[in-house]
XYZ file of C-alpha atoms in Angstrom:
618
model
C 26.815 2.085 28.560
C 23.284 0.913 29.320
C 21.368 -1.378 26.963
C 17.844 -2.552 27.827
C 14.646 -3.399 25.986
C 11.642 -1.102 26.105
C 8.419 -2.154 27.773
C 5.450 -1.708 25.463
C 3.290 -0.917 28.506
C 4.787 2.571 28.553
C 2.620 3.555 25.565
C -1.110 2.948 25.409
C -3.586 4.044 22.784
C -5.581 5.959 25.392
C -2.518 7.882 26.550
C -1.723 8.923 22.979
C -5.242 10.010 22.014
C -4.891 13.695 23.073
C -1.676 14.034 21.051
C -3.217 12.190 18.101
C -6.232 14.496 18.292
C -3.784 17.381 17.985
C -2.373 15.829 14.796
C -5.893 15.529 13.416
C -6.541 19.189 14.233
C -3.263 20.299 12.654
C -4.078 18.517 9.400
C -7.828 19.208 9.496
C -8.714 15.536 9.440
C -12.481 15.236 9.996
C -13.538 13.883 13.365
C -17.110 12.967 12.457
C -19.318 12.651 9.404
C -21.977 15.304 8.797
C -25.401 14.269 10.050
C -26.912 14.150 6.563
C -24.121 11.874 5.294
C -24.539 9.521 8.263
C -28.299 9.449 7.838
C -27.885 8.670 4.151
C -25.484 5.796 4.878
C -27.840 4.260 7.424
C -30.796 4.569 5.070
C -28.754 3.024 2.253
C -28.126 -0.030 4.433
C -31.851 -0.376 5.104
C -32.663 -0.039 1.413
C -30.039 -2.651 0.554
C -31.746 -5.058 2.927
C -35.039 -4.318 1.174
C -33.397 -5.042 -2.167
C -32.057 -8.370 -0.898
C -35.502 -9.357 0.356
C -36.833 -9.117 -3.190
C -34.201 -11.404 -4.714
C -35.102 -14.998 -5.621
C -35.537 -17.234 -2.590
C -33.039 -19.690 -4.084
C -30.310 -17.075 -3.615
C -31.338 -16.059 -0.113
C -31.755 -19.690 0.969
C -28.385 -20.676 -0.529
C -30.031 -23.341 -2.629
C -27.639 -22.853 -5.536
C -24.892 -25.449 -5.787
C -21.432 -24.152 -4.911
C -19.316 -23.755 -8.032
C -16.498 -26.254 -8.457
C -15.772 -26.356 -12.185
C -14.549 -23.741 -14.617
C -17.907 -23.618 -16.385
C -19.837 -23.251 -13.136
C -17.537 -20.478 -11.975
C -17.959 -18.588 -15.244
C -21.747 -19.007 -15.303
C -23.373 -16.019 -13.609
C -27.155 -16.226 -13.497
C -28.885 -12.895 -14.190
C -30.909 -11.224 -11.463
C -34.347 -9.680 -12.017
C -34.316 -6.078 -13.178
C -35.131 -3.492 -10.522
C -38.400 -1.620 -10.810
C -37.346 1.963 -11.643
C -40.237 3.229 -9.524
C -38.593 1.952 -6.361
C -38.019 4.708 -3.823
C -34.486 3.645 -3.004
C -33.094 7.155 -3.173
C -30.006 6.313 -1.088
C -28.897 3.614 -3.526
C -27.647 4.103 -7.071
C -30.131 1.977 -9.026
C -27.728 1.893 -11.985
C -25.086 0.268 -9.784
C -27.222 -2.554 -8.379
C -26.069 -6.121 -9.116
C -27.047 -7.684 -12.421
C -25.982 -11.264 -11.660
C -25.766 -13.845 -8.892
C -22.195 -14.597 -7.833
C -23.010 -16.207 -4.498
C -22.115 -19.670 -5.824
C -18.430 -18.669 -6.037
C -16.759 -19.542 -2.695
C -14.874 -16.290 -2.202
C -12.638 -15.616 0.812
C -10.886 -12.451 1.943
C -7.179 -12.177 2.830
C -6.248 -9.155 4.932
C -4.211 -8.019 7.937
C -5.468 -9.405 11.213
C -8.419 -7.493 12.638
C -9.317 -5.639 9.427
C -12.991 -4.804 8.958
C -13.017 -2.678 5.799
C -12.656 -5.569 3.365
C -12.465 -4.406 -0.257
C -11.450 -7.633 -2.010
C -12.399 -11.306 -1.991
C -10.702 -13.988 -4.071
C -11.275 -17.422 -5.549
C -8.687 -19.391 -7.546
C -9.244 -22.380 -9.813
C -6.773 -24.505 -11.766
C -8.277 -25.998 -14.893
C -8.199 -29.750 -15.384
C -6.975 -31.207 -18.671
C -10.585 -31.785 -19.686
C -11.511 -28.177 -18.889
C -8.522 -26.909 -20.869
C -9.634 -28.909 -23.876
C -13.131 -27.486 -23.588
C -11.744 -23.958 -23.319
C -9.676 -24.465 -26.459
C -12.874 -25.547 -28.224
C -15.549 -23.085 -27.127
C -14.159 -21.348 -24.008
C -16.774 -18.623 -23.543
C -14.622 -16.147 -25.426
C -11.378 -17.258 -23.798
C -8.223 -17.604 -25.864
C -6.499 -20.960 -26.145
C -4.057 -21.978 -23.444
C -6.242 -21.396 -20.377
C -4.701 -22.823 -17.196
C -6.087 -20.793 -14.276
C -9.216 -18.808 -13.448
C -8.904 -15.922 -10.999
C -12.204 -14.550 -9.669
C -11.731 -11.277 -7.815
C -14.665 -9.519 -6.138
C -14.273 -5.800 -5.367
C -16.782 -4.057 -3.104
C -19.244 -2.001 -5.171
C -19.186 1.247 -3.220
C -21.001 3.085 -6.003
C -24.126 1.085 -5.124
C -24.324 2.920 -1.781
C -23.159 6.400 -2.863
C -25.416 8.108 -5.414
C -23.736 10.957 -7.269
C -24.281 14.409 -5.784
C -25.506 13.059 -2.453
C -24.255 14.343 0.932
C -22.145 11.205 1.323
C -20.661 11.647 -2.147
C -19.627 15.205 -1.295
C -18.112 14.143 2.030
C -16.073 11.302 0.510
C -14.688 13.672 -2.105
C -13.581 15.948 0.729
C -11.844 13.076 2.557
C -10.289 11.205 -0.364
C -8.694 8.435 1.708
C -9.087 6.563 4.955
C -6.583 7.796 7.547
C -5.227 5.138 9.904
C -3.815 6.314 13.244
C -2.926 4.221 16.316
C -6.058 4.985 18.350
C -8.600 4.752 15.548
C -9.055 5.332 11.840
C -10.869 8.170 10.115
C -12.699 6.257 7.383
C -13.517 7.410 3.887
C -17.048 6.046 4.345
C -19.114 5.748 7.540
C -18.379 2.495 9.411
C -21.956 1.328 8.876
C -20.858 0.950 5.234
C -17.067 0.511 5.296
C -17.165 -2.022 8.128
C -20.725 -3.159 7.518
C -23.049 -3.446 4.541
C -20.464 -2.571 1.853
C -17.623 -4.647 3.329
C -16.981 -8.194 2.088
C -17.349 -9.656 5.560
C -17.961 -13.384 5.875
C -21.430 -14.760 5.294
C -23.192 -11.561 4.271
C -24.621 -10.584 0.882
C -22.709 -7.681 -0.619
C -22.781 -5.896 -3.993
C -19.491 -6.351 -5.819
C -17.808 -5.869 -9.155
C -16.471 -9.317 -10.023
C -13.404 -9.480 -12.252
C -12.604 -12.854 -13.778
C -9.216 -13.437 -15.395
C -8.240 -16.509 -17.368
C -4.473 -17.069 -17.223
C -2.223 -19.309 -19.266
C 0.521 -21.519 -17.825
C 2.885 -18.537 -17.629
C 0.393 -16.396 -15.715
C -0.448 -14.156 -18.674
C -4.051 -12.968 -18.940
C -5.688 -14.532 -22.019
C -9.344 -13.772 -21.324
C -11.895 -12.785 -18.745
C -14.873 -10.651 -17.898
C -16.384 -8.107 -15.524
C -19.859 -8.166 -13.951
C -21.869 -6.540 -11.185
C -22.875 -9.335 -8.797
C -24.216 -10.163 -5.394
C -21.497 -12.157 -3.627
C -21.012 -13.904 -0.295
C -17.567 -14.401 1.227
C -17.064 -17.688 3.061
C -14.253 -16.742 5.442
C -11.919 -13.953 6.511
C -8.278 -15.089 6.432
C -5.024 -13.370 7.329
C -1.753 -13.343 5.395
C -0.165 -15.356 8.185
C -2.824 -18.074 7.918
C -2.155 -18.386 4.192
C 1.616 -18.448 4.726
C 1.356 -21.086 7.434
C -0.907 -23.206 5.237
C 1.712 -23.084 2.472
C 4.662 -23.744 4.774
C 3.137 -26.402 7.019
C 1.046 -29.274 5.702
C -0.882 -29.780 8.933
C -2.080 -26.151 9.158
C -5.862 -26.180 9.154
C -7.994 -23.452 7.636
C -11.765 -23.188 8.130
C -13.579 -26.001 6.325
C -15.422 -23.512 4.092
C -12.114 -22.356 2.544
C -11.293 -24.109 -0.753
C -8.427 -26.482 0.028
C -6.399 -25.486 -3.029
C -6.449 -21.735 -2.272
C -3.088 -21.315 -0.441
C -1.129 -23.407 -2.937
C -2.722 -21.723 -5.938
C -2.127 -18.247 -4.527
C 1.573 -19.079 -4.273
C 1.635 -20.723 -7.711
C -0.053 -17.828 -9.482
C 1.751 -15.214 -7.395
C 5.155 -16.630 -8.333
C 4.186 -16.656 -12.020
C 3.110 -13.031 -11.846
C 6.342 -12.082 -10.047
C 8.311 -13.653 -12.901
C 6.303 -11.608 -15.388
C 7.002 -8.509 -13.317
C 10.711 -9.283 -13.510
C 10.490 -9.656 -17.289
C 8.682 -6.301 -17.583
C 11.308 -4.586 -15.461
C 8.945 -3.935 -12.577
C 10.290 -3.297 -9.106
C 9.284 -5.444 -6.155
C 11.530 -4.998 -3.122
C 11.124 -6.107 0.477
C 11.808 -2.653 1.837
C 11.327 -2.589 5.619
C 8.489 -0.355 6.752
C 8.079 1.142 10.198
C 4.737 0.235 11.759
C 2.866 0.914 14.972
C 1.380 -2.333 16.282
C -0.430 -3.537 19.364
C 1.504 -5.973 21.535
C 0.039 -9.470 21.410
C -0.228 -12.052 24.155
C -1.847 -12.031 27.560
C 0.803 -10.320 29.691
C 0.883 -6.798 31.103
C 1.954 -5.412 27.728
C -0.931 -6.950 25.769
C -2.780 -4.349 23.741
C -0.164 -1.642 24.251
C 1.664 -0.022 21.365
C 5.035 -0.974 19.935
C 7.093 0.027 16.917
C 8.419 -2.643 14.589
C 10.003 -3.004 11.160
C 8.203 -5.213 8.670
C 9.456 -6.370 5.302
C 6.340 -8.421 4.585
C 5.931 -12.145 4.050
C 5.626 -13.987 0.713
C 1.851 -14.418 1.076
C 1.478 -10.627 1.003
C 3.520 -10.457 -2.206
C 1.443 -13.179 -3.878
C -1.788 -11.482 -2.902
C -0.489 -8.091 -4.039
C 0.233 -9.552 -7.474
C -3.482 -10.309 -7.921
C -4.317 -6.690 -7.155
C -1.570 -5.414 -9.473
C -2.801 -7.680 -12.264
C -6.312 -6.298 -11.823
C -5.053 -2.714 -11.985
C -3.052 -3.432 -15.135
C -5.968 -5.151 -16.870
C -8.294 -2.325 -15.830
C -5.863 0.176 -17.369
C -5.777 -1.864 -20.585
C -9.573 -1.802 -20.634
C -9.502 1.974 -20.181
C -7.095 2.382 -23.077
C -9.318 0.224 -25.273
C -12.326 2.286 -24.183
C -10.429 5.525 -24.813
C -11.093 7.003 -21.392
C -9.859 6.436 -17.881
C -7.892 7.585 -14.845
C -4.379 6.153 -14.736
C -2.002 5.938 -11.810
C 1.332 7.132 -13.199
C 4.888 7.477 -11.955
C 7.764 9.001 -13.948
C 10.852 6.994 -14.829
C 13.969 7.520 -12.756
C 16.466 9.739 -14.574
C 19.997 8.661 -15.453
C 21.528 11.040 -12.913
C 19.538 9.507 -10.045
C 20.494 6.001 -11.130
C 24.141 7.025 -11.293
C 23.913 8.492 -7.796
C 22.326 5.272 -6.501
C 25.174 3.259 -8.007
C 27.500 5.511 -6.058
C 25.602 4.662 -2.879
C 25.992 0.951 -3.653
C 29.726 1.442 -4.091
C 29.977 3.310 -0.789
C 28.160 0.433 0.908
C 30.428 -2.177 -0.721
C 27.438 -3.671 -2.552
C 28.381 -5.198 -5.888
C 26.109 -3.891 -8.658
C 27.258 -5.225 -12.046
C 26.534 -2.899 -14.965
C 24.496 -5.572 -16.748
C 22.113 -5.912 -13.769
C 19.060 -3.648 -13.844
C 17.799 -1.631 -10.911
C 14.750 -3.896 -10.591
C 16.893 -7.028 -10.507
C 19.243 -5.424 -8.019
C 16.657 -4.502 -5.394
C 15.008 -7.921 -5.635
C 18.326 -9.577 -4.789
C 18.873 -7.722 -1.525
C 18.051 -8.832 2.010
C 16.706 -6.053 4.283
C 18.081 -7.941 7.295
C 21.628 -7.092 6.128
C 22.491 -3.589 7.424
C 24.102 -2.343 4.212
C 21.224 -3.729 2.150
C 18.654 -2.019 4.378
C 20.440 1.303 3.898
C 20.535 0.825 0.131
C 16.847 -0.141 -0.071
C 15.762 2.931 1.866
C 17.907 5.106 -0.388
C 16.414 3.353 -3.419
C 12.973 4.602 -2.407
C 14.022 8.089 -3.475
C 14.400 6.886 -7.054
C 10.665 6.535 -7.626
C 8.743 9.623 -6.634
C 6.092 11.814 -8.121
C 3.264 9.286 -8.448
C -0.110 10.775 -9.313
C -3.263 10.397 -11.365
C -3.925 11.484 -14.939
C -7.333 11.619 -16.644
C -7.685 10.730 -20.328
C -10.658 10.951 -22.667
C -13.210 12.101 -20.080
C -14.831 15.515 -20.442
C -12.223 18.070 -21.479
C -9.292 15.768 -20.670
C -6.862 14.940 -23.518
C -7.169 11.703 -25.449
C -5.006 8.702 -24.636
C -1.543 9.253 -26.142
C 0.282 6.599 -28.116
C 1.307 3.635 -25.905
C 4.962 4.295 -26.722
C 4.826 7.865 -25.414
C 6.030 8.671 -21.924
C 3.694 9.757 -19.187
C 1.078 7.003 -19.097
C 3.063 4.274 -17.337
C 3.744 3.530 -13.704
C 7.511 3.105 -13.736
C 7.735 0.861 -10.656
C 5.136 -1.505 -12.152
C 6.564 -1.096 -15.668
C 3.104 -0.957 -17.221
C 0.019 1.193 -17.501
C -1.920 0.861 -14.281
C -4.967 2.156 -12.429
C -6.494 1.875 -8.972
C -9.691 -0.194 -8.780
C -9.212 -2.607 -5.871
C -9.693 -0.493 -2.709
C -12.876 1.593 -3.112
C -13.795 1.467 0.591
C -10.537 3.243 1.450
C -9.638 5.232 -1.678
C -11.929 7.610 -3.565
C -10.470 7.262 -7.062
C -11.279 3.545 -7.221
C -15.013 4.289 -7.418
C -14.498 6.422 -10.524
C -12.075 3.997 -12.154
C -14.282 0.974 -11.515
C -17.337 2.625 -13.037
C -15.360 3.511 -16.174
C -14.379 -0.160 -16.487
C -17.929 -1.418 -15.918
C -19.116 0.957 -18.615
C -16.399 -0.262 -20.981
C -17.671 -3.829 -20.617
C -21.260 -2.862 -21.495
C -23.013 -5.198 -23.911
C -24.141 -2.786 -26.613
C -22.638 0.086 -28.558
C -25.409 2.390 -27.340
C -24.654 1.730 -23.695
C -20.927 1.932 -24.394
C -21.269 5.636 -25.063
C -23.333 6.347 -21.957
C -20.627 7.177 -19.452
C -22.424 8.342 -16.284
C -22.657 12.109 -16.073
C -21.176 12.203 -12.573
C -17.964 10.642 -13.896
C -17.735 13.105 -16.778
C -18.388 16.097 -14.535
C -16.163 15.059 -11.634
C -13.211 13.189 -13.114
C -11.064 16.266 -13.728
C -11.126 17.071 -9.997
C -10.030 13.596 -8.890
C -6.228 13.928 -9.404
C -5.999 17.063 -7.253
C -8.343 15.655 -4.610
C -6.288 12.465 -4.368
C -2.983 14.358 -4.277
C -4.199 16.497 -1.382
C -5.588 13.474 0.472
C -2.352 11.522 -0.040
C -0.246 14.356 1.353
C -2.537 14.673 4.354
C -2.556 10.944 5.131
C 1.209 10.511 4.719
C 1.831 13.531 6.923
C -0.528 12.192 9.601
C 1.086 8.761 9.570
C 4.582 10.234 9.803
C 3.615 12.519 12.692
C 1.979 9.599 14.514
C 5.134 7.501 14.181
C 7.252 10.440 15.361
C 4.955 10.778 18.373
C 5.211 7.109 19.310
C 8.999 7.163 18.828
C 9.424 10.101 21.180
C 6.996 8.683 23.744
C 8.739 5.310 23.826
C 12.148 6.779 24.701
C 11.251 9.962 26.568
C 12.942 8.687 29.752
C 16.028 7.261 28.048
C 18.074 10.338 27.151
C 21.766 9.523 27.468
C 21.390 5.820 26.749
C 23.116 3.996 23.902
C 21.198 2.131 21.197
C 22.285 -0.217 18.432
C 21.366 0.965 14.953
C 22.328 1.156 11.286
C 23.256 4.400 9.523
C 20.825 4.291 6.593
C 21.213 7.791 5.163
C 23.856 10.496 4.978
C 23.153 14.024 3.826
C 24.822 15.131 0.607
C 25.897 18.562 1.836
C 26.703 17.500 5.367
C 28.179 14.006 5.605
C 28.150 14.246 9.401
C 24.328 14.290 9.529
C 21.904 11.604 8.435
C 19.406 8.996 9.613
C 19.824 5.988 11.863
C 17.587 2.916 11.980
C 17.512 1.767 15.600
C 16.668 -1.874 16.140
C 14.899 -1.858 19.510
C 12.572 -0.059 19.687
C 12.107 0.323 15.931
C 13.025 3.972 15.417
C 14.138 5.856 12.302
C 15.499 9.210 13.419
C 18.094 11.935 12.732
C 21.667 11.300 13.849
C 24.719 13.545 14.007
C 28.356 12.569 14.190
C 30.106 14.365 17.055
C 33.654 14.729 18.312
C 34.941 12.103 20.714
C 35.023 12.971 24.392
C 38.171 14.639 25.652
C 38.737 16.413 22.355
C 38.451 19.889 23.762
C 34.809 20.430 22.886
C 31.597 18.622 22.087
C 30.510 20.599 19.049
C 28.713 18.591 16.422
C 30.577 17.769 13.285
C 28.045 19.870 11.367
C 30.185 22.864 12.340
C 33.278 21.104 11.079
C 31.671 20.308 7.766
C 30.756 23.950 7.212
C 34.465 24.700 7.176
C 35.374 21.741 5.010
C 35.646 23.702 1.770
C 37.992 26.185 3.420
C 40.099 23.457 5.000
C 40.481 21.684 1.682
C 41.686 24.867 0.027
C 44.082 25.528 2.866
C 45.420 22.029 3.385
C 48.094 22.802 5.923
C 46.052 25.265 7.957
C 43.338 23.128 9.512
C 44.694 24.135 12.916
C 43.716 27.762 12.239
C 40.084 26.730 11.809
C 39.910 24.455 14.841
C 41.323 25.437 18.191
C 40.594 22.050 19.758
C 43.117 19.422 20.775
C 45.612 18.155 18.193
C 44.082 14.672 18.267
C 40.646 15.980 17.344
C 42.010 18.290 14.659
C 43.736 15.383 12.956
C 40.608 13.296 13.214
C 38.456 16.033 11.653
C 40.943 16.766 8.889
C 41.266 13.065 8.071
C 37.486 12.683 7.693
C 37.244 15.808 5.547
C 40.101 14.758 3.227
C 38.737 11.226 2.802
C 35.153 12.333 2.266
C 34.188 10.533 5.457
C 31.460 11.237 7.932
C 28.704 8.951 9.125
C 29.557 5.321 8.253
C 26.702 4.652 5.840
C 25.389 1.098 6.014
C 27.282 0.165 9.171
C 25.856 -0.993 12.483
C 26.938 1.409 15.222
C 26.098 2.516 18.744
C 24.314 5.868 18.936
C 23.436 7.915 21.995
C 20.001 9.463 22.490
C 20.601 13.179 23.068
C 17.302 14.982 22.429
C 13.660 13.982 23.010
C 10.721 16.365 22.712
C 7.351 14.609 22.860
C 5.342 17.783 22.298
C 7.261 18.606 19.125
C 7.470 14.887 18.219
C 11.229 15.094 17.730
C 14.285 13.180 18.831
C 17.943 13.056 17.834
C 20.815 10.620 18.270
C 24.542 11.311 18.320
C 27.190 9.003 16.901
C 30.535 9.247 18.664
C 33.211 7.324 16.726
C 36.091 5.630 18.465
C 39.348 7.529 17.934
């Protein structure tokens, strides 16, 4: 048998572009923005610059002292009202900032190389003196304040007036599509990677959420305001993780020194709360296409790898989840909103998953919940990886539901089913990725409206939300299907391209799935390169034939009814007949959760397909 590692230099982005273009054509993914939408986006950027030029010089000259205390962070100075006669037709004048948030030293935390930056964060731990002050007068905050989370979300609505060409185009796209050669953005790059992105050292309109947390991480107060903000630095998850793990790791001097430690501290608290709610947070390995790093011949070429994430990603995700949960609570209080929902797993599915655990020799005590179980597993253990991938099937059917807007039904009772996201174990909405996801613009504007100061303005939900909200769930469902399909086809393409010249070679992998109706067919997770592909169990060599065991399984019902007559169904050698009969009687087949050697039998780059065979030792 031949075992060797794959050179990443065999796959380049340029070489894949024609095939990726074919995927885009198949799924009707737009190649370019319409001219009128592009022109609008460019004009909006110019008008935003004009708006900034009219702001107080103290803001533009950065004369305001950088916030360091709780009170300073919570104090947002109002900005002058905009003259309604302004001819800024490519901006939504109702979505312009109302306050100055540039004194808050925000930073962004994203994957390396990201340019469409939706979120920026600042964390503050209250001193004993500040806690005492909060307990006394606390600007509307409940007693017990311990942390202040300031979370700036890009205000896309500022740049996309309702009914405009760009608005229509974004509703057609729904989501940003990321493929290995380039992305197809929801908004033109001049916005998504420019004026509307929270890039370092530029003035950007944002919706700033502020959450006051107690010592357990529970939200006890907060607020929401439209602000001008300025991020200080763009960090990666790895930089944050290294800063937590290694004391001598240096971040840019403009980054608040306490940020990494506080992100971990608050993230861990929120994870504990998630556990108490029954939420599910599992390090399920994902298959990703990445560019090879370094300076060698392979640098910049494409590879496949499995990633289970690092703790810093989990901590950061908890801030986003908290924001979505609080936004959903605000929607319920307001009586209108767009929730992200996912049905609960049924008892039959849970029972089946327990059967999978038993087959994998994974101990799952009856008093341990599903959420607790998946959190305890290590994706580096083959059997655990198989279980975690199978567990993904338990939570499906996520979507969006509109309540209280236009002709949509009113919010049901909190105890009724249908409004919760089962994996989060709470009501939840999407508000933290408006540059990449259409629904977030609608949801954010509902929340901003809910926080309006007066009863009169509370009832003035923008007409474009009322008229368009009912179409959002279907638009997002279609966009999600399209994006997932594109990503899967792209991975299939890279898989086939990586191993096109390796037919007949053996690879090490883990059997992670086995079909219910055909236990001799399933999926194998190959380690190097990182491939997840179909596998079939076949007869050993010298057995009198090389038919796949799929054919044997089709006769399994007959052979079980006619126990002593297996030889009538199979004319192969006696050794093979005994082997087949033994596997049928014992309910065998592919060894789920075991590391095995599989042979690459089929590769078709054009069809983006490949197949492995598992040949057990007799």
